[in-house]
Amino acid sequence: MISAWVDNIWALYFTYGVLGGFGTGIIYVGIIGLMVRWFPDRRGLATGLAAAGYGFGAFFTSFPIDSMIKNSGYAHTLVVWGIIQGVIGIVAAQWLRTPPDNYQVAGAAPAPAIAARQSQRSYSPREMLQNPVFYLLFLMMSMMSTSGLMVVSNVGPFAKEFGVADVLVMGMAALPLSLTLSRVTNGLTRPFFGWVSDHIGREATMTLAFSLEAVAILVLFAFINQPALFVVLTGLVFFGWGEIFSLFPSTLTDTFGPKYAATNYGFLYIAQGVGSILGGPAAAFLKQTTGSWTAVFIVVAVLDALTALLATTALRSMRRRHLLAG
């Protein structure tokens, strides 16, 4: 019995985590690679809008998928939704086009804060992987992915541990209301902070957003046993985290050029995989070791604050030297 259960768990992990991640990764990275090339003057907003679709999709599909799993089982659900995803992806791809090299939107130009930080040439993946700026971005995205997923993967356990999961807020249980609101804020934050970064610069926006995430985590911990505040603050935490999917690809393309944007971002997006591996298990280990969630909240806040500091110090100066040298 236990052996069969373990085999099923690994089969589901491989199907959803590896094959599913491979499929959605192709779609996501490919679309982002096109957006940063078509809209060089508004890369933050463009990638944010695309990434918002990636986040908002869960709002529309989570309920029918959950219902189908309960009625028909995991295997049938994976096959059906895999086919749906494949068909939609293939059909939608027929209207996608790659812009010419060095494409510029007619009559549009990036804001001065952005134009001064955009590379005048495109770096191949091999060249990018030899540049320390890439590894700093990879480290920062890994840290933000890890910290965000430490919270995202444990919202349910938080709510149950602190006794707010089933308390009614506006006529709805706090936990499902929190998850619903969080999906919305996780989608909205991507175009919002992308748009902000198009005006005040990528590093300044990273510092602002990641600092917001750190503060939101600490305030959530202080008021986590109050149902209404739990709902609002978890939404704010998601709002401070989801923008990594617009800020990092736009910053990467500004730094290394648009020609190889999809491939280059594919390498950077591995950082999300690092966060997926570390986030959930790390939070569970800290909870089991210390007997409380305090250490988890502290680690998350520290990672967020440190990434914000790296953005305004190391990343800003290293990108400046890189662009001057290029």
JSON list of N, CA, C and O in Angstrom, two decimals, residues 214-258:
[
{"chain": "A", "resi": 214, "resn": "ALA", "atom": "N", "xyz": [8.65, 42.62, 2.21]},
{"chain": "A", "resi": 214, "resn": "ALA", "atom": "CA", "xyz": [9.22, 42.38, 3.54]},
{"chain": "A", "resi": 214, "resn": "ALA", "atom": "C", "xyz": [8.34, 42.96, 4.64]},
{"chain": "A", "resi": 214, "resn": "ALA", "atom": "O", "xyz": [8.08, 42.30, 5.65]},
{"chain": "A", "resi": 215, "resn": "VAL", "atom": "N", "xyz": [7.86, 44.18, 4.43]},
{"chain": "A", "resi": 215, "resn": "VAL", "atom": "CA", "xyz": [7.01, 44.82, 5.43]},
{"chain": "A", "resi": 215, "resn": "VAL", "atom": "C", "xyz": [5.68, 44.08, 5.55]},
{"chain": "A", "resi": 215, "resn": "VAL", "atom": "O", "xyz": [5.18, 43.84, 6.66]},
{"chain": "A", "resi": 216, "resn": "ALA", "atom": "N", "xyz": [5.10, 43.68, 4.41]},
{"chain": "A", "resi": 216, "resn": "ALA", "atom": "CA", "xyz": [3.82, 42.97, 4.42]},
{"chain": "A", "resi": 216, "resn": "ALA", "atom": "C", "xyz": [3.93, 41.66, 5.19]},
{"chain": "A", "resi": 216, "resn": "ALA", "atom": "O", "xyz": [3.02, 41.28, 5.93]},
{"chain": "A", "resi": 217, "resn": "ILE", "atom": "N", "xyz": [5.05, 40.96, 5.03]},
{"chain": "A", "resi": 217, "resn": "ILE", "atom": "CA", "xyz": [5.25, 39.69, 5.74]},
{"chain": "A", "resi": 217, "resn": "ILE", "atom": "C", "xyz": [5.28, 39.91, 7.25]},
{"chain": "A", "resi": 217, "resn": "ILE", "atom": "O", "xyz": [4.65, 39.18, 8.03]},
{"chain": "A", "resi": 218, "resn": "LEU", "atom": "N", "xyz": [6.00, 40.93, 7.69]},
{"chain": "A", "resi": 218, "resn": "LEU", "atom": "CA", "xyz": [6.11, 41.20, 9.12]},
{"chain": "A", "resi": 218, "resn": "LEU", "atom": "C", "xyz": [4.77, 41.64, 9.71]},
{"chain": "A", "resi": 218, "resn": "LEU", "atom": "O", "xyz": [4.40, 41.24, 10.83]},
{"chain": "A", "resi": 219, "resn": "VAL", "atom": "N", "xyz": [4.04, 42.48, 8.98]},
{"chain": "A", "resi": 219, "resn": "VAL", "atom": "CA", "xyz": [2.73, 42.93, 9.46]},
{"chain": "A", "resi": 219, "resn": "VAL", "atom": "C", "xyz": [1.75, 41.76, 9.50]},
{"chain": "A", "resi": 219, "resn": "VAL", "atom": "O", "xyz": [0.95, 41.62, 10.44]},
{"chain": "A", "resi": 220, "resn": "LEU", "atom": "N", "xyz": [1.81, 40.89, 8.47]},
{"chain": "A", "resi": 220, "resn": "LEU", "atom": "CA", "xyz": [0.96, 39.70, 8.45]},
{"chain": "A", "resi": 220, "resn": "LEU", "atom": "C", "xyz": [1.22, 38.84, 9.68]},
{"chain": "A", "resi": 220, "resn": "LEU", "atom": "O", "xyz": [0.27, 38.37, 10.33]},
{"chain": "A", "resi": 221, "resn": "PHE", "atom": "N", "xyz": [2.47, 38.64, 10.02]},
{"chain": "A", "resi": 221, "resn": "PHE", "atom": "CA", "xyz": [2.81, 37.82, 11.17]},
{"chain": "A", "resi": 221, "resn": "PHE", "atom": "C", "xyz": [2.28, 38.43, 12.46]},
{"chain": "A", "resi": 221, "resn": "PHE", "atom": "O", "xyz": [1.84, 37.73, 13.37]},
{"chain": "A", "resi": 222, "resn": "ALA", "atom": "N", "xyz": [2.31, 39.77, 12.54]},
{"chain": "A", "resi": 222, "resn": "ALA", "atom": "CA", "xyz": [1.83, 40.44, 13.74]},
{"chain": "A", "resi": 222, "resn": "ALA", "atom": "C", "xyz": [0.32, 40.32, 13.92]},
{"chain": "A", "resi": 222, "resn": "ALA", "atom": "O", "xyz": [-0.17, 40.30, 15.05]},
{"chain": "A", "resi": 223, "resn": "PHE", "atom": "N", "xyz": [-0.42, 40.22, 12.81]},
{"chain": "A", "resi": 223, "resn": "PHE", "atom": "CA", "xyz": [-1.89, 40.22, 12.89]},
{"chain": "A", "resi": 223, "resn": "PHE", "atom": "C", "xyz": [-2.50, 38.96, 12.28]},
{"chain": "A", "resi": 223, "resn": "PHE", "atom": "O", "xyz": [-3.66, 38.96, 11.88]},
{"chain": "A", "resi": 224, "resn": "ILE", "atom": "N", "xyz": [-1.74, 37.87, 12.21]},
{"chain": "A", "resi": 224, "resn": "ILE", "atom": "CA", "xyz": [-2.17, 36.69, 11.48]},
{"chain": "A", "resi": 224, "resn": "ILE", "atom": "C", "xyz": [-3.36, 35.99, 12.12]},
{"chain": "A", "resi": 224, "resn": "ILE", "atom": "O", "xyz": [-4.07, 35.23, 11.48]},
{"chain": "A", "resi": 225, "resn": "ASN", "atom": "N", "xyz": [-3.60, 36.24, 13.40]},
{"chain": "A", "resi": 225, "resn": "ASN", "atom": "CA", "xyz": [-4.73, 35.57, 14.08]},
{"chain": "A", "resi": 225, "resn": "ASN", "atom": "C", "xyz": [-6.02, 36.38, 13.99]},
{"chain": "A", "resi": 225, "resn": "ASN", "atom": "O", "xyz": [-7.02, 36.01, 14.60]},
{"chain": "A", "resi": 226, "resn": "GLN", "atom": "N", "xyz": [-6.02, 37.47, 13.20]},
{"chain": "A", "resi": 226, "resn": "GLN", "atom": "CA", "xyz": [-7.23, 38.26, 13.00]},
{"chain": "A", "resi": 226, "resn": "GLN", "atom": "C", "xyz": [-7.75, 38.02, 11.58]},
{"chain": "A", "resi": 226, "resn": "GLN", "atom": "O", "xyz": [-7.09, 38.42, 10.61]},
{"chain": "A", "resi": 227, "resn": "PRO", "atom": "N", "xyz": [-8.88, 37.36, 11.44]},
{"chain": "A", "resi": 227, "resn": "PRO", "atom": "CA", "xyz": [-9.34, 36.87, 10.13]},
{"chain": "A", "resi": 227, "resn": "PRO", "atom": "C", "xyz": [-9.39, 37.93, 9.03]},
{"chain": "A", "resi": 227, "resn": "PRO", "atom": "O", "xyz": [-8.90, 37.70, 7.92]},
{"chain": "A", "resi": 228, "resn": "ALA", "atom": "N", "xyz": [-10.00, 39.09, 9.30]},
{"chain": "A", "resi": 228, "resn": "ALA", "atom": "CA", "xyz": [-10.13, 40.11, 8.26]},
{"chain": "A", "resi": 228, "resn": "ALA", "atom": "C", "xyz": [-8.76, 40.61, 7.81]},
{"chain": "A", "resi": 228, "resn": "ALA", "atom": "O", "xyz": [-8.49, 40.76, 6.61]},
{"chain": "A", "resi": 229, "resn": "LEU", "atom": "N", "xyz": [-7.88, 40.85, 8.78]},
{"chain": "A", "resi": 229, "resn": "LEU", "atom": "CA", "xyz": [-6.53, 41.30, 8.43]},
{"chain": "A", "resi": 229, "resn": "LEU", "atom": "C", "xyz": [-5.74, 40.20, 7.74]},
{"chain": "A", "resi": 229, "resn": "LEU", "atom": "O", "xyz": [-4.91, 40.48, 6.87]},
{"chain": "A", "resi": 230, "resn": "PHE", "atom": "N", "xyz": [-5.98, 38.96, 8.12]},
{"chain": "A", "resi": 230, "resn": "PHE", "atom": "CA", "xyz": [-5.33, 37.83, 7.44]},
{"chain": "A", "resi": 230, "resn": "PHE", "atom": "C", "xyz": [-5.66, 37.86, 5.95]},
{"chain": "A", "resi": 230, "resn": "PHE", "atom": "O", "xyz": [-4.77, 37.69, 5.10]},
{"chain": "A", "resi": 231, "resn": "VAL", "atom": "N", "xyz": [-6.91, 38.06, 5.62]},
{"chain": "A", "resi": 231, "resn": "VAL", "atom": "CA", "xyz": [-7.33, 38.09, 4.23]},
{"chain": "A", "resi": 231, "resn": "VAL", "atom": "C", "xyz": [-6.66, 39.24, 3.49]},
{"chain": "A", "resi": 231, "resn": "VAL", "atom": "O", "xyz": [-6.09, 39.06, 2.39]},
{"chain": "A", "resi": 232, "resn": "VAL", "atom": "N", "xyz": [-6.71, 40.44, 4.06]},
{"chain": "A", "resi": 232, "resn": "VAL", "atom": "CA", "xyz": [-6.15, 41.62, 3.41]},
{"chain": "A", "resi": 232, "resn": "VAL", "atom": "C", "xyz": [-4.63, 41.51, 3.28]},
{"chain": "A", "resi": 232, "resn": "VAL", "atom": "O", "xyz": [-4.06, 41.80, 2.21]},
{"chain": "A", "resi": 233, "resn": "LEU", "atom": "N", "xyz": [-3.98, 41.09, 4.33]},
{"chain": "A", "resi": 233, "resn": "LEU", "atom": "CA", "xyz": [-2.51, 41.09, 4.34]},
{"chain": "A", "resi": 233, "resn": "LEU", "atom": "C", "xyz": [-1.92, 39.98, 3.48]},
{"chain": "A", "resi": 233, "resn": "LEU", "atom": "O", "xyz": [-0.85, 40.16, 2.89]},
{"chain": "A", "resi": 234, "resn": "THR", "atom": "N", "xyz": [-2.59, 38.83, 3.40]},
{"chain": "A", "resi": 234, "resn": "THR", "atom": "CA", "xyz": [-2.08, 37.81, 2.47]},
{"chain": "A", "resi": 234, "resn": "THR", "atom": "C", "xyz": [-2.19, 38.31, 1.03]},
{"chain": "A", "resi": 234, "resn": "THR", "atom": "O", "xyz": [-1.31, 38.06, 0.20]},
{"chain": "A", "resi": 235, "resn": "GLY", "atom": "N", "xyz": [-3.26, 39.05, 0.73]},
{"chain": "A", "resi": 235, "resn": "GLY", "atom": "CA", "xyz": [-3.37, 39.67, -0.59]},
{"chain": "A", "resi": 235, "resn": "GLY", "atom": "C", "xyz": [-2.24, 40.65, -0.85]},
{"chain": "A", "resi": 235, "resn": "GLY", "atom": "O", "xyz": [-1.68, 40.71, -1.95]},
{"chain": "A", "resi": 236, "resn": "LEU", "atom": "N", "xyz": [-1.86, 41.42, 0.18]},
{"chain": "A", "resi": 236, "resn": "LEU", "atom": "CA", "xyz": [-0.77, 42.37, 0.05]},
{"chain": "A", "resi": 236, "resn": "LEU", "atom": "C", "xyz": [0.56, 41.66, -0.14]},
{"chain": "A", "resi": 236, "resn": "LEU", "atom": "O", "xyz": [1.43, 42.12, -0.90]},
{"chain": "A", "resi": 237, "resn": "VAL", "atom": "N", "xyz": [0.74, 40.53, 0.55]},
{"chain": "A", "resi": 237, "resn": "VAL", "atom": "CA", "xyz": [1.97, 39.75, 0.40]},
{"chain": "A", "resi": 237, "resn": "VAL", "atom": "C", "xyz": [2.11, 39.27, -1.05]},
{"chain": "A", "resi": 237, "resn": "VAL", "atom": "O", "xyz": [3.18, 39.37, -1.65]},
{"chain": "A", "resi": 238, "resn": "PHE", "atom": "N", "xyz": [1.03, 38.75, -1.62]},
{"chain": "A", "resi": 238, "resn": "PHE", "atom": "CA", "xyz": [1.07, 38.31, -3.02]},
{"chain": "A", "resi": 238, "resn": "PHE", "atom": "C", "xyz": [1.33, 39.50, -3.95]},
{"chain": "A", "resi": 238, "resn": "PHE", "atom": "O", "xyz": [2.00, 39.36, -4.97]},
{"chain": "A", "resi": 239, "resn": "PHE", "atom": "N", "xyz": [0.79, 40.66, -3.60]},
{"chain": "A", "resi": 239, "resn": "PHE", "atom": "CA", "xyz": [1.00, 41.86, -4.41]},
{"chain": "A", "resi": 239, "resn": "PHE", "atom": "C", "xyz": [2.47, 42.27, -4.40]},
{"chain": "A", "resi": 239, "resn": "PHE", "atom": "O", "xyz": [2.97, 42.83, -5.38]},
{"chain": "A", "resi": 240, "resn": "GLY", "atom": "N", "xyz": [3.17, 42.01, -3.30]},
{"chain": "A", "resi": 240, "resn": "GLY", "atom": "CA", "xyz": [4.58, 42.36, -3.19]},
{"chain": "A", "resi": 240, "resn": "GLY", "atom": "C", "xyz": [5.50, 41.33, -3.78]},
{"chain": "A", "resi": 240, "resn": "GLY", "atom": "O", "xyz": [6.72, 41.58, -3.88]},
{"chain": "A", "resi": 241, "resn": "TRP", "atom": "N", "xyz": [4.96, 40.17, -4.19]},
{"chain": "A", "resi": 241, "resn": "TRP", "atom": "CA", "xyz": [5.82, 39.09, -4.69]},
{"chain": "A", "resi": 241, "resn": "TRP", "atom": "C", "xyz": [5.67, 38.84, -6.19]},
{"chain": "A", "resi": 241, "resn": "TRP", "atom": "O", "xyz": [6.67, 38.63, -6.89]},
{"chain": "A", "resi": 242, "resn": "GLY", "atom": "N", "xyz": [4.45, 38.87, -6.71]},
{"chain": "A", "resi": 242, "resn": "GLY", "atom": "CA", "xyz": [4.21, 38.45, -8.08]},
{"chain": "A", "resi": 242, "resn": "GLY", "atom": "C", "xyz": [4.90, 39.29, -9.13]},
{"chain": "A", "resi": 242, "resn": "GLY", "atom": "O", "xyz": [5.05, 38.85, -10.28]},
{"chain": "A", "resi": 243, "resn": "GLU", "atom": "N", "xyz": [5.35, 40.50, -8.79]},
{"chain": "A", "resi": 243, "resn": "GLU", "atom": "CA", "xyz": [5.98, 41.38, -9.79]},
{"chain": "A", "resi": 243, "resn": "GLU", "atom": "C", "xyz": [7.33, 40.87, -10.29]},
{"chain": "A", "resi": 243, "resn": "GLU", "atom": "O", "xyz": [7.87, 41.39, -11.26]},
{"chain": "A", "resi": 244, "resn": "ILE", "atom": "N", "xyz": [7.89, 39.84, -9.63]},
{"chain": "A", "resi": 244, "resn": "ILE", "atom": "CA", "xyz": [9.16, 39.31, -10.13]},
{"chain": "A", "resi": 244, "resn": "ILE", "atom": "C", "xyz": [9.02, 38.82, -11.56]},
{"chain": "A", "resi": 244, "resn": "ILE", "atom": "O", "xyz": [10.01, 38.80, -12.32]},
{"chain": "A", "resi": 245, "resn": "PHE", "atom": "N", "xyz": [7.80, 38.45, -11.98]},
{"chain": "A", "resi": 245, "resn": "PHE", "atom": "CA", "xyz": [7.60, 37.92, -13.32]},
{"chain": "A", "resi": 245, "resn": "PHE", "atom": "C", "xyz": [7.51, 39.01, -14.38]},
{"chain": "A", "resi": 245, "resn": "PHE", "atom": "O", "xyz": [7.40, 38.69, -15.58]},
{"chain": "A", "resi": 246, "resn": "SER", "atom": "N", "xyz": [7.54, 40.27, -13.99]},
{"chain": "A", "resi": 246, "resn": "SER", "atom": "CA", "xyz": [7.66, 41.36, -14.96]},
{"chain": "A", "resi": 246, "resn": "SER", "atom": "C", "xyz": [8.99, 42.09, -14.81]},
{"chain": "A", "resi": 246, "resn": "SER", "atom": "O", "xyz": [9.59, 42.50, -15.81]},
{"chain": "A", "resi": 247, "resn": "LEU", "atom": "N", "xyz": [9.47, 42.25, -13.59]},
{"chain": "A", "resi": 247, "resn": "LEU", "atom": "CA", "xyz": [10.69, 43.02, -13.36]},
{"chain": "A", "resi": 247, "resn": "LEU", "atom": "C", "xyz": [11.95, 42.30, -13.83]},
{"chain": "A", "resi": 247, "resn": "LEU", "atom": "O", "xyz": [12.84, 42.91, -14.44]},
{"chain": "A", "resi": 248, "resn": "PHE", "atom": "N", "xyz": [12.05, 41.01, -13.57]},
{"chain": "A", "resi": 248, "resn": "PHE", "atom": "CA", "xyz": [13.27, 40.30, -13.94]},
{"chain": "A", "resi": 248, "resn": "PHE", "atom": "C", "xyz": [13.43, 40.12, -15.45]},
{"chain": "A", "resi": 248, "resn": "PHE", "atom": "O", "xyz": [14.51, 40.36, -15.99]},
{"chain": "A", "resi": 249, "resn": "PRO", "atom": "N", "xyz": [12.39, 39.70, -16.20]},
{"chain": "A", "resi": 249, "resn": "PRO", "atom": "CA", "xyz": [12.60, 39.58, -17.64]},
{"chain": "A", "resi": 249, "resn": "PRO", "atom": "C", "xyz": [12.86, 40.91, -18.33]},
{"chain": "A", "resi": 249, "resn": "PRO", "atom": "O", "xyz": [13.66, 40.97, -19.27]},
{"chain": "A", "resi": 250, "resn": "SER", "atom": "N", "xyz": [12.21, 41.98, -17.89]},
{"chain": "A", "resi": 250, "resn": "SER", "atom": "CA", "xyz": [12.46, 43.28, -18.51]},
{"chain": "A", "resi": 250, "resn": "SER", "atom": "C", "xyz": [13.86, 43.78, -18.18]},
{"chain": "A", "resi": 250, "resn": "SER", "atom": "O", "xyz": [14.56, 44.34, -19.04]},
{"chain": "A", "resi": 251, "resn": "THR", "atom": "N", "xyz": [14.31, 43.57, -16.95]},
{"chain": "A", "resi": 251, "resn": "THR", "atom": "CA", "xyz": [15.67, 43.96, -16.57]},
{"chain": "A", "resi": 251, "resn": "THR", "atom": "C", "xyz": [16.70, 43.16, -17.34]},
{"chain": "A", "resi": 251, "resn": "THR", "atom": "O", "xyz": [17.71, 43.71, -17.82]},
{"chain": "A", "resi": 252, "resn": "LEU", "atom": "N", "xyz": [16.47, 41.87, -17.48]},
{"chain": "A", "resi": 252, "resn": "LEU", "atom": "CA", "xyz": [17.40, 41.02, -18.22]},
{"chain": "A", "resi": 252, "resn": "LEU", "atom": "C", "xyz": [17.53, 41.46, -19.66]},
{"chain": "A", "resi": 252, "resn": "LEU", "atom": "O", "xyz": [18.65, 41.55, -20.20]},
{"chain": "A", "resi": 253, "resn": "THR", "atom": "N", "xyz": [16.40, 41.77, -20.31]},
{"chain": "A", "resi": 253, "resn": "THR", "atom": "CA", "xyz": [16.45, 42.18, -21.71]},
{"chain": "A", "resi": 253, "resn": "THR", "atom": "C", "xyz": [17.08, 43.56, -21.86]},
{"chain": "A", "resi": 253, "resn": "THR", "atom": "O", "xyz": [17.82, 43.81, -22.81]},
{"chain": "A", "resi": 254, "resn": "ASP", "atom": "N", "xyz": [16.78, 44.47, -20.95]},
{"chain": "A", "resi": 254, "resn": "ASP", "atom": "CA", "xyz": [17.45, 45.77, -20.96]},
{"chain": "A", "resi": 254, "resn": "ASP", "atom": "C", "xyz": [18.97, 45.59, -20.90]},
{"chain": "A", "resi": 254, "resn": "ASP", "atom": "O", "xyz": [19.73, 46.34, -21.51]},
{"chain": "A", "resi": 255, "resn": "THR", "atom": "N", "xyz": [19.41, 44.61, -20.13]},
{"chain": "A", "resi": 255, "resn": "THR", "atom": "CA", "xyz": [20.84, 44.41, -19.88]},
{"chain": "A", "resi": 255, "resn": "THR", "atom": "C", "xyz": [21.54, 43.69, -21.01]},
{"chain": "A", "resi": 255, "resn": "THR", "atom": "O", "xyz": [22.67, 44.05, -21.39]},
{"chain": "A", "resi": 256, "resn": "PHE", "atom": "N", "xyz": [20.89, 42.67, -21.59]},
{"chain": "A", "resi": 256, "resn": "PHE", "atom": "CA", "xyz": [21.57, 41.82, -22.56]},
{"chain": "A", "resi": 256, "resn": "PHE", "atom": "C", "xyz": [20.95, 41.87, -23.96]},
{"chain": "A", "resi": 256, "resn": "PHE", "atom": "O", "xyz": [21.32, 41.09, -24.82]},
{"chain": "A", "resi": 257, "resn": "GLY", "atom": "N", "xyz": [20.01, 42.78, -24.19]},
{"chain": "A", "resi": 257, "resn": "GLY", "atom": "CA", "xyz": [19.47, 42.98, -25.53]},
{"chain": "A", "resi": 257, "resn": "GLY", "atom": "C", "xyz": [18.34, 42.04, -25.87]},
{"chain": "A", "resi": 257, "resn": "GLY", "atom": "O", "xyz": [18.13, 41.02, -25.20]},
{"chain": "A", "resi": 258, "resn": "PRO", "atom": "N", "xyz": [17.58, 42.35, -26.95]},
{"chain": "A", "resi": 258, "resn": "PRO", "atom": "CA", "xyz": [16.35, 41.62, -27.25]},
{"chain": "A", "resi": 258, "resn": "PRO", "atom": "C", "xyz": [16.48, 40.41, -28.17]},
{"chain": "A", "resi": 258, "resn": "PRO", "atom": "O", "xyz": [15.60, 39.56, -28.20]}
]
